[in-house]
mmCIF file of C-alpha atoms in Angstrom:
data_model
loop_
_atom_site.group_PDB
_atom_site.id
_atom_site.type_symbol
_atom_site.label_atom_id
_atom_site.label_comp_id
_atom_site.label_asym_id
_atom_site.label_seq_id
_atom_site.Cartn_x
_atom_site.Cartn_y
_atom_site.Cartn_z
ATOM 1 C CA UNK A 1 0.000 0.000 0.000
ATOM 2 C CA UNK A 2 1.106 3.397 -0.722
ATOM 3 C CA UNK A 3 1.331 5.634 1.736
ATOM 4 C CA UNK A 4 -0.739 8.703 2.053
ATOM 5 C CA UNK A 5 -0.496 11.884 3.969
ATOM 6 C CA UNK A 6 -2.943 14.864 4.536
ATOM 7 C CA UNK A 7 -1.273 18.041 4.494
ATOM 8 C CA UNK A 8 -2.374 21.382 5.653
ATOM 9 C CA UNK A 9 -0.277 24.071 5.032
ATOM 10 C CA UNK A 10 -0.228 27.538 2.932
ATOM 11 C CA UNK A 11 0.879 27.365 -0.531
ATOM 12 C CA UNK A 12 2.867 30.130 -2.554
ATOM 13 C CA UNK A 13 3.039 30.702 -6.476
ATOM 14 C CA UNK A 14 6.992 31.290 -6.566
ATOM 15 C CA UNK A 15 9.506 29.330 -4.456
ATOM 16 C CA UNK A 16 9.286 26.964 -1.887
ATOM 17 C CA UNK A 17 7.744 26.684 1.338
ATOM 18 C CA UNK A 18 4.862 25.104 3.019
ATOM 19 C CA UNK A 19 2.960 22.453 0.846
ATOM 20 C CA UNK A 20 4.955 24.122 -1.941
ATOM 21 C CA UNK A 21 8.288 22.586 -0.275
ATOM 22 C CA UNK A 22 6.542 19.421 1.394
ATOM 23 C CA UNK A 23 4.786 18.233 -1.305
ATOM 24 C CA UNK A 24 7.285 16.926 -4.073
ATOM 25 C CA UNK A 25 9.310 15.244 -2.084
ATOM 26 C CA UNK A 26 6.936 13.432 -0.650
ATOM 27 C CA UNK A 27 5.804 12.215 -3.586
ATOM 28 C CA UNK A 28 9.491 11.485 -4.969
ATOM 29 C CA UNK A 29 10.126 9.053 -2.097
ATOM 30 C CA UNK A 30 6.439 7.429 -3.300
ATOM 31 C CA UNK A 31 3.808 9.172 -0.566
ATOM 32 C CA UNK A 32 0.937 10.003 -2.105
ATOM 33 C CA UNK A 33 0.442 13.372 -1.080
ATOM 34 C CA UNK A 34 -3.072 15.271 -0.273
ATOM 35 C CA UNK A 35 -2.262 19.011 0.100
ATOM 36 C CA UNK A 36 -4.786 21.582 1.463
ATOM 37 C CA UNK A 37 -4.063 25.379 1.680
ATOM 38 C CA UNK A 38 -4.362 27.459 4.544
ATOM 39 C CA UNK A 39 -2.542 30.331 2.547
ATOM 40 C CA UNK A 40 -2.712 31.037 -1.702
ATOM 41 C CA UNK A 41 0.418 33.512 -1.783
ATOM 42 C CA UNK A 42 2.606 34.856 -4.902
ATOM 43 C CA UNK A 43 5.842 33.864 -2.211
ATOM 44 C CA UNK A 44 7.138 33.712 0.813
ATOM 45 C CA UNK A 45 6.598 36.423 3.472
ATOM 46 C CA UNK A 46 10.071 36.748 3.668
ATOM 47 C CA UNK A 47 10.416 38.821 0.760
ATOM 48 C CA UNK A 48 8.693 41.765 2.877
ATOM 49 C CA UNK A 49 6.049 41.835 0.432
ATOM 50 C CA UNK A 50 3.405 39.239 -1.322
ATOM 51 C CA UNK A 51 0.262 39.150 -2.772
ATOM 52 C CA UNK A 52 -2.786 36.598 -2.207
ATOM 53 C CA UNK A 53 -5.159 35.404 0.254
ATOM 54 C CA UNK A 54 -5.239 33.954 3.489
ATOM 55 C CA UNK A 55 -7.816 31.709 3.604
ATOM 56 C CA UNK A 56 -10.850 31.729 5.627
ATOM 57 C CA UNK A 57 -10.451 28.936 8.034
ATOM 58 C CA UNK A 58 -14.727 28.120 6.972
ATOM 59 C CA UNK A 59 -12.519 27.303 3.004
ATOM 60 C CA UNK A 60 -10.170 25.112 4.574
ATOM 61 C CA UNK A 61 -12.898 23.273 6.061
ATOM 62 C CA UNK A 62 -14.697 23.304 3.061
ATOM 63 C CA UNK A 63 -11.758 21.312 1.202
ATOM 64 C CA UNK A 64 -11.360 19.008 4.082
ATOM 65 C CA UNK A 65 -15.121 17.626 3.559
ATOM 66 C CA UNK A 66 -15.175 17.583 -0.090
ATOM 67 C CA UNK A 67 -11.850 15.257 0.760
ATOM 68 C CA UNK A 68 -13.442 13.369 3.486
ATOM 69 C CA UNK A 69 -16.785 12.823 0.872
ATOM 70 C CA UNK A 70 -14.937 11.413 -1.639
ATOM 71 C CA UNK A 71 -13.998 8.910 0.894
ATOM 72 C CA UNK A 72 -10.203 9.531 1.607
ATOM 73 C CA UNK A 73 -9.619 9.962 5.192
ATOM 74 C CA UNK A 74 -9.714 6.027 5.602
ATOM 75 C CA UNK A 75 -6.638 5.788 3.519
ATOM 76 C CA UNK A 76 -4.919 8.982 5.354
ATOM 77 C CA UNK A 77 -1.764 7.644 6.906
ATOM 78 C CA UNK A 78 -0.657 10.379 8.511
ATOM 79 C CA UNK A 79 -1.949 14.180 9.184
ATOM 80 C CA UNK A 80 0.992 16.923 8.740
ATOM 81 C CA UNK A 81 0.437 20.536 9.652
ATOM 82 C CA UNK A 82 2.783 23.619 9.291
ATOM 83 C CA UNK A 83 2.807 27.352 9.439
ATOM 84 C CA UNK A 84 -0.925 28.158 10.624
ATOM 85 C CA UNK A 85 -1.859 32.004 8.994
ATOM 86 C CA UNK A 86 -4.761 32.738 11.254
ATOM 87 C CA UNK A 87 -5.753 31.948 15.017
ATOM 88 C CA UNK A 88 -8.958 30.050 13.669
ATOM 89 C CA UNK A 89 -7.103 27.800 11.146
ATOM 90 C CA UNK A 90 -6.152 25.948 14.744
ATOM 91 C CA UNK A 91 -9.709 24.361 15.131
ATOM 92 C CA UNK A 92 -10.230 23.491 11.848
ATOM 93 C CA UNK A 93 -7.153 21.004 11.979
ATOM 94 C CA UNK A 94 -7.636 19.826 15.124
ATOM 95 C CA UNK A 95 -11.168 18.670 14.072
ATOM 96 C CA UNK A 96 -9.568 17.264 10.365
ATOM 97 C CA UNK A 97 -7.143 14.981 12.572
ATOM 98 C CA UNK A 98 -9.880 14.282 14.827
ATOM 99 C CA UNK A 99 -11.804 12.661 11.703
ATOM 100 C CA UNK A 100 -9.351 11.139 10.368
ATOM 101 C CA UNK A 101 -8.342 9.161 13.304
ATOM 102 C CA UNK A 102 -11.564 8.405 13.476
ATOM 103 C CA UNK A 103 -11.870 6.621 10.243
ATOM 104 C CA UNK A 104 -8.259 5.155 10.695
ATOM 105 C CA UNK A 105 -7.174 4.573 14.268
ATOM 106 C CA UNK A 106 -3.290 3.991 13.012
ATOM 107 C CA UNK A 107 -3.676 8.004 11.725
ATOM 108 C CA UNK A 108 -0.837 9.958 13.338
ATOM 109 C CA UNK A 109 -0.524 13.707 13.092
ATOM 110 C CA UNK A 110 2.704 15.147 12.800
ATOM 111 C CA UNK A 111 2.477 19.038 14.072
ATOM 112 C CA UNK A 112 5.664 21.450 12.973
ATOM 113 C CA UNK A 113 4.762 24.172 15.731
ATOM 114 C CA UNK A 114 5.781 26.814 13.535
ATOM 115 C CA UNK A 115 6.497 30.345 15.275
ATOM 116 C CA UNK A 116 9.976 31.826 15.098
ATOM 117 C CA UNK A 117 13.354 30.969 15.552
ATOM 118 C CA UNK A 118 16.260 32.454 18.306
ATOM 119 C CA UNK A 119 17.466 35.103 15.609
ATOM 120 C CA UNK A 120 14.723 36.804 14.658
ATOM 121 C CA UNK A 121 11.685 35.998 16.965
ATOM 122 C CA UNK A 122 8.362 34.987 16.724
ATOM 123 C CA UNK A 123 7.428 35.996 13.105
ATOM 124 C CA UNK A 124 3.244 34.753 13.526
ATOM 125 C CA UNK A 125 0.120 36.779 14.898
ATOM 126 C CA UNK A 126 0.414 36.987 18.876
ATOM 127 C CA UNK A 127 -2.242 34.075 19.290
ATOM 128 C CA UNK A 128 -0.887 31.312 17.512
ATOM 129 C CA UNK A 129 1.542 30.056 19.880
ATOM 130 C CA UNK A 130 -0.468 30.311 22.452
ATOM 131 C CA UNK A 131 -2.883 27.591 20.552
ATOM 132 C CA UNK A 132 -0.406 25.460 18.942
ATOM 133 C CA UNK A 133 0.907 24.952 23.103
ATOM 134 C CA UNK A 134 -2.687 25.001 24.337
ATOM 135 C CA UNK A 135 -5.084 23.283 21.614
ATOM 136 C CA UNK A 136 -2.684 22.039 19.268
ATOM 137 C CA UNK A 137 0.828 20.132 20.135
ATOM 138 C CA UNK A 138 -1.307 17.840 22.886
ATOM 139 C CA UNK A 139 -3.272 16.247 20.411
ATOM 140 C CA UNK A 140 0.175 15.816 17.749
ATOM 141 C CA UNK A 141 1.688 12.059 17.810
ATOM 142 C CA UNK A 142 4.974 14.030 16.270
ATOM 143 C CA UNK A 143 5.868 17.308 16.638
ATOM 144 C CA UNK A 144 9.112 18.937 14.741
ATOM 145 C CA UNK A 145 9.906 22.543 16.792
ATOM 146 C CA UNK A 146 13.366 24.034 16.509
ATOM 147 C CA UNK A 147 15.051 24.590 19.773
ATOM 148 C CA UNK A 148 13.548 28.340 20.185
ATOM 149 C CA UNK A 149 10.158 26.258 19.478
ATOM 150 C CA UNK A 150 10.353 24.181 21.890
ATOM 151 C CA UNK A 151 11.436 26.430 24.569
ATOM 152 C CA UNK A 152 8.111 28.486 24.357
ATOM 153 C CA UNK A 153 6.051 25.315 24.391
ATOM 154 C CA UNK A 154 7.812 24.288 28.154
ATOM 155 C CA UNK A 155 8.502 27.096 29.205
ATOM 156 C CA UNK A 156 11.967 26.369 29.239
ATOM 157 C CA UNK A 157 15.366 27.592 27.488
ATOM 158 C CA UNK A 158 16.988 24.571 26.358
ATOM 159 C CA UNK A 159 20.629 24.229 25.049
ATOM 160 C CA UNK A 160 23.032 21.408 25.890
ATOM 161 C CA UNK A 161 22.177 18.450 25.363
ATOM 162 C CA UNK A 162 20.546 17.506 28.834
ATOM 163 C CA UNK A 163 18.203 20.422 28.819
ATOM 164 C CA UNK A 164 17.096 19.883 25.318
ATOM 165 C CA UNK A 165 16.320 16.341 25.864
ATOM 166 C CA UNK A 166 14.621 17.346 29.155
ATOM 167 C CA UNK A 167 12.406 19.961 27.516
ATOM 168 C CA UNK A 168 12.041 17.492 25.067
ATOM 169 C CA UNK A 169 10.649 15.112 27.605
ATOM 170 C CA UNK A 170 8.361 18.009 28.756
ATOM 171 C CA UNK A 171 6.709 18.189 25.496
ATOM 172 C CA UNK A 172 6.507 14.517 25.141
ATOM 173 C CA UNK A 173 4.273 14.943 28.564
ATOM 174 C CA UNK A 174 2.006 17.488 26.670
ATOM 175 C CA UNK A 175 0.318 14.700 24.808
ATOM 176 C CA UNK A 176 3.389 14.172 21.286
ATOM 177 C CA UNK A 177 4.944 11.028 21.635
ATOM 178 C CA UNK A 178 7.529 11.276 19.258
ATOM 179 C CA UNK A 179 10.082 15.006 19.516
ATOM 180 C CA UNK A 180 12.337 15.900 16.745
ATOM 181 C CA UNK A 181 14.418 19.163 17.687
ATOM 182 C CA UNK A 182 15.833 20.998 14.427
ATOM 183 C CA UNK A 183 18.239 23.659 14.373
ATOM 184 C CA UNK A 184 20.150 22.329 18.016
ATOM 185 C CA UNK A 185 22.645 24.833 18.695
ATOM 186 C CA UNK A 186 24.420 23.175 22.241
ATOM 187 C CA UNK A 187 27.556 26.045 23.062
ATOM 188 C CA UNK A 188 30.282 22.898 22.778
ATOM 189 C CA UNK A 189 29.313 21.575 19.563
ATOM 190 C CA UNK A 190 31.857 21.486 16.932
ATOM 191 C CA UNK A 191 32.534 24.266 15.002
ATOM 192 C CA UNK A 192 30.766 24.588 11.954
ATOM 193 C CA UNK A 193 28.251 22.310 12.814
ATOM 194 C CA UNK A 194 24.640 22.392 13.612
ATOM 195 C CA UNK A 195 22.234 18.930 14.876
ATOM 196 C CA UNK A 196 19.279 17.586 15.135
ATOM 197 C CA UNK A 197 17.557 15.666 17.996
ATOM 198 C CA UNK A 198 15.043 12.790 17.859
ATOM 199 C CA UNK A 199 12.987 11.449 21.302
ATOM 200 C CA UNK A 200 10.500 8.712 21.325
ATOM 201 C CA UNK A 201 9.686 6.324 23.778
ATOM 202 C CA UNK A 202 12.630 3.924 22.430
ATOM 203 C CA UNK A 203 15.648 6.543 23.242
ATOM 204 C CA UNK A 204 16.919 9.685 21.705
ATOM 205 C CA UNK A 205 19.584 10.694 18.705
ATOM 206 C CA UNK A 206 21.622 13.259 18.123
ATOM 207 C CA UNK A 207 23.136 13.905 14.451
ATOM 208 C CA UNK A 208 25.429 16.511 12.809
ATOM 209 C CA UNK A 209 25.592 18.008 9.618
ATOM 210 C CA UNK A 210 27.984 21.190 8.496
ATOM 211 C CA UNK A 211 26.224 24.391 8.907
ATOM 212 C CA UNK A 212 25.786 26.130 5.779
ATOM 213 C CA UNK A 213 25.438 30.663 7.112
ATOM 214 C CA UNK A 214 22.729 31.198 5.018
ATOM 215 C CA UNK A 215 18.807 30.909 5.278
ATOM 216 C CA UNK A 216 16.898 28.664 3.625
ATOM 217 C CA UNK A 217 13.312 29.376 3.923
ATOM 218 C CA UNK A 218 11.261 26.130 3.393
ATOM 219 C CA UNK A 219 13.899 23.661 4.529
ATOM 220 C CA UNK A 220 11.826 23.200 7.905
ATOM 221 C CA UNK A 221 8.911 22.063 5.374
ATOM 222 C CA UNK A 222 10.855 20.176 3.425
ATOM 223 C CA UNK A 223 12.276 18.688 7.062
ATOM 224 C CA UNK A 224 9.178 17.838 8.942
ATOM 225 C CA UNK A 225 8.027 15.956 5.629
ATOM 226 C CA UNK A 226 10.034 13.854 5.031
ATOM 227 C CA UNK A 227 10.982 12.946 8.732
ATOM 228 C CA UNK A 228 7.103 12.073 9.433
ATOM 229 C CA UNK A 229 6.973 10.024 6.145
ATOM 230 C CA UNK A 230 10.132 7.984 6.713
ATOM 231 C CA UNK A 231 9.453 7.906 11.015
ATOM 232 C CA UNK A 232 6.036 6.255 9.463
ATOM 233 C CA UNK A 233 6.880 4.179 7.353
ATOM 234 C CA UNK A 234 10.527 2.683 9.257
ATOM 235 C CA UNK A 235 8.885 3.048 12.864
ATOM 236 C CA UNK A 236 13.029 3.736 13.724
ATOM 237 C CA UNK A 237 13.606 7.027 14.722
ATOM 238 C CA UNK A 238 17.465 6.605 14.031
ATOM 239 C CA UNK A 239 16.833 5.456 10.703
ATOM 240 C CA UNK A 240 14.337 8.783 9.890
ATOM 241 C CA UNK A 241 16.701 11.190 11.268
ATOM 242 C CA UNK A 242 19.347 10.144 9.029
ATOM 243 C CA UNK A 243 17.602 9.679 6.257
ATOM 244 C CA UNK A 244 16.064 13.395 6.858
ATOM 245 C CA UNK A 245 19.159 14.784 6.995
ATOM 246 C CA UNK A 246 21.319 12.855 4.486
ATOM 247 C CA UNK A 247 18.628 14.704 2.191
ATOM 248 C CA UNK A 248 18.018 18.060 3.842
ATOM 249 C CA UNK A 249 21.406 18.696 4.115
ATOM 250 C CA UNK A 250 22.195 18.209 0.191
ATOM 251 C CA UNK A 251 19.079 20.190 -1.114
ATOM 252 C CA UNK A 252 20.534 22.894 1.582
ATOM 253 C CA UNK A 253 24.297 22.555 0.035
ATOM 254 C CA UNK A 254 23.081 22.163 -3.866
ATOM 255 C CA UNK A 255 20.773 25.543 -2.794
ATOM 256 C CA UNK A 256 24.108 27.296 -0.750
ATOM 257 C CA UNK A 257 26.200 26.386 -4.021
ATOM 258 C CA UNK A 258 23.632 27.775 -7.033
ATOM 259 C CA UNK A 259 23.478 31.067 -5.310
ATOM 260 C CA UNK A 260 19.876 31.124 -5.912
ATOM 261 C CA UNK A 261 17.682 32.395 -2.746
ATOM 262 C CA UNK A 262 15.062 29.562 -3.244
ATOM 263 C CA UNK A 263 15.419 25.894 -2.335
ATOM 264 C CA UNK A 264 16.877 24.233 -5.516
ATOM 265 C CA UNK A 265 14.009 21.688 -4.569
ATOM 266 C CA UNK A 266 13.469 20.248 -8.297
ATOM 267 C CA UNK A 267 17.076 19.795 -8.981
ATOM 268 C CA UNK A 268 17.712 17.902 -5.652
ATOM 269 C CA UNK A 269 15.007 15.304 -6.331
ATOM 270 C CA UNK A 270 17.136 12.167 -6.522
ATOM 271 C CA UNK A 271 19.159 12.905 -2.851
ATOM 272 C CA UNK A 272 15.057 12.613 -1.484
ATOM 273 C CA UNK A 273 14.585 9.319 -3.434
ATOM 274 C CA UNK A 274 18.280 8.177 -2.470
ATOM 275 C CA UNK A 275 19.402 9.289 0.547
ATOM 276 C CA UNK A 276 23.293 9.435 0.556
ATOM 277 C CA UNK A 277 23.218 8.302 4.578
ATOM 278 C CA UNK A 278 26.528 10.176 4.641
ATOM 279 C CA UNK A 279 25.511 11.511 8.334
ATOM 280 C CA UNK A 280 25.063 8.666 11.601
ATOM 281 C CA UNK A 281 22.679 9.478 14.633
ATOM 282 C CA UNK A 282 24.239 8.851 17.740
ATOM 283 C CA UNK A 283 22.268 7.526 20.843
ATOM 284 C CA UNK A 284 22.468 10.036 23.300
ATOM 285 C CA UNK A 285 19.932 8.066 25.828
#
């Protein structure tokens, strides 16, 4: 059977990010892929300026019961939300995962908290955090928050290794049962590098790639994708985080090296399909 995931997130015209980063790689590892926009933008907001809507949350439950109708929520594998544009978007995919698990029981929904990051801030409306901690993460099987992420959802500040994983545990307390940390930036790693960290009830793994100094919007989308689909499908933590990113890191070099501001998502296709496995998680507990 092939698997399927349901995933709500906003959608731009030009570049890469949200569905328009999660989506095709999903589908070039063989997911069949259901996307549902919570945003219809020219780009990224990063730009300082884009056109488009932001959908009323009553539309993107409109889409999600034409889907359900035609009878696919049995088949959903697994639920994946990102970047949220509005406070009431919050209820609408609660309720969507609540459906779905109801028609599949093995359902799991994979939340990327989306909010900010340590540099820059929070970067959503005021609210959403505040819902993804409250309404949202406890009802997520797999959540994917950078460390800045995670700190507001436990109220914590984590950054070696022992207080990530404990905040980590924290969050695996509000209801997730599965934590992958992106973007771990512990004072005595090694230069140059940057890691991420997976929990689940099994243990937790740390692994290091080279830290590229640019920004490249989308590569959390592109992240949280393909670590739910491979976490899924392997049921081995270890085995996702590599595979996530043996892949994320060479889309992130191939974009680094073209010079092009936009994920070089097309042209990286075959390190999605096969991963290089050039990076090893370490067990850390």
């Amino acid at each position: 059977m092939v698997m399927k995931v349901l995933s709500i997130q906003s959608s731009v015209a030009h570049g890469h990010v949200g569905n328009s980063a999660a989506v095709f790689p999903l589908q070039r590892i063989g997911v069949e892929v259901v996307p549902v926009p919570t945003v219809a933008f020219s780009n990224h907001t990063g730009y300082g300026a884009w056109r488009g809507p932001l959908l009323p949350p009553a539309d993107v439950a409109e889409i999600l019961l034409g889907v359900e109708e035609r009878g696919v929520f049995p088949q959903v594998d697994a639920v994946l939300s990102g970047y949220q544009g509005g406070a009431g978007i919050a209820d609408v995919i609660v309720d969507a995962v609540r459906r779905v698990k109801a028609a599949n029981p093995a359902a799991v929904y994979a939340c990327d908290p989306v909010m900010g990051n340590a540099k820059s801030g929070c970067f959503v409306a005021p609210e959403i955090p505040v819902l993804l901690r409250d309404r949202v993460v406890p009802v997520a099987d797999i959540i994917t928050p950078n460390q800045f992420e995670l700190g507001f959802l436990t109220g914590t500040e984590p950054a070696s290794i022992a207080s990530t994983l404990d905040s980590a545990d924290l969050a695996r307390a509000m209801g997730p049962s599965t934590v992958l940390v992106t973007s771990v930036e512990r004072p005595d790693r090694a230069p140059g590098t940057i890691e991420m960290l997976v929990v689940d009830g099994a243990g937790a793994w740390l692994v290091s790639t080279p830290h590229l100094p640019f920004k490249a919007n989308g590569s959390g989308d592109v992240t949280a994708a393909l670590f739910t689909a491979h976490y899924v499908a392997t049921k081995d933590a270890a085995v996702a985080l590599e595979r996530t990113a043996s892949s994320v890191f060479d889309l992130i070099e191939l974009t680094y090296t073209s010079g092009e501001r936009e994920l070089r998502l097309v042209q990286a296709q075959e390190f999605y399909a096969t991963p290089r496995m050039q990076f090893r998680a370490e067990k850390v507990r």
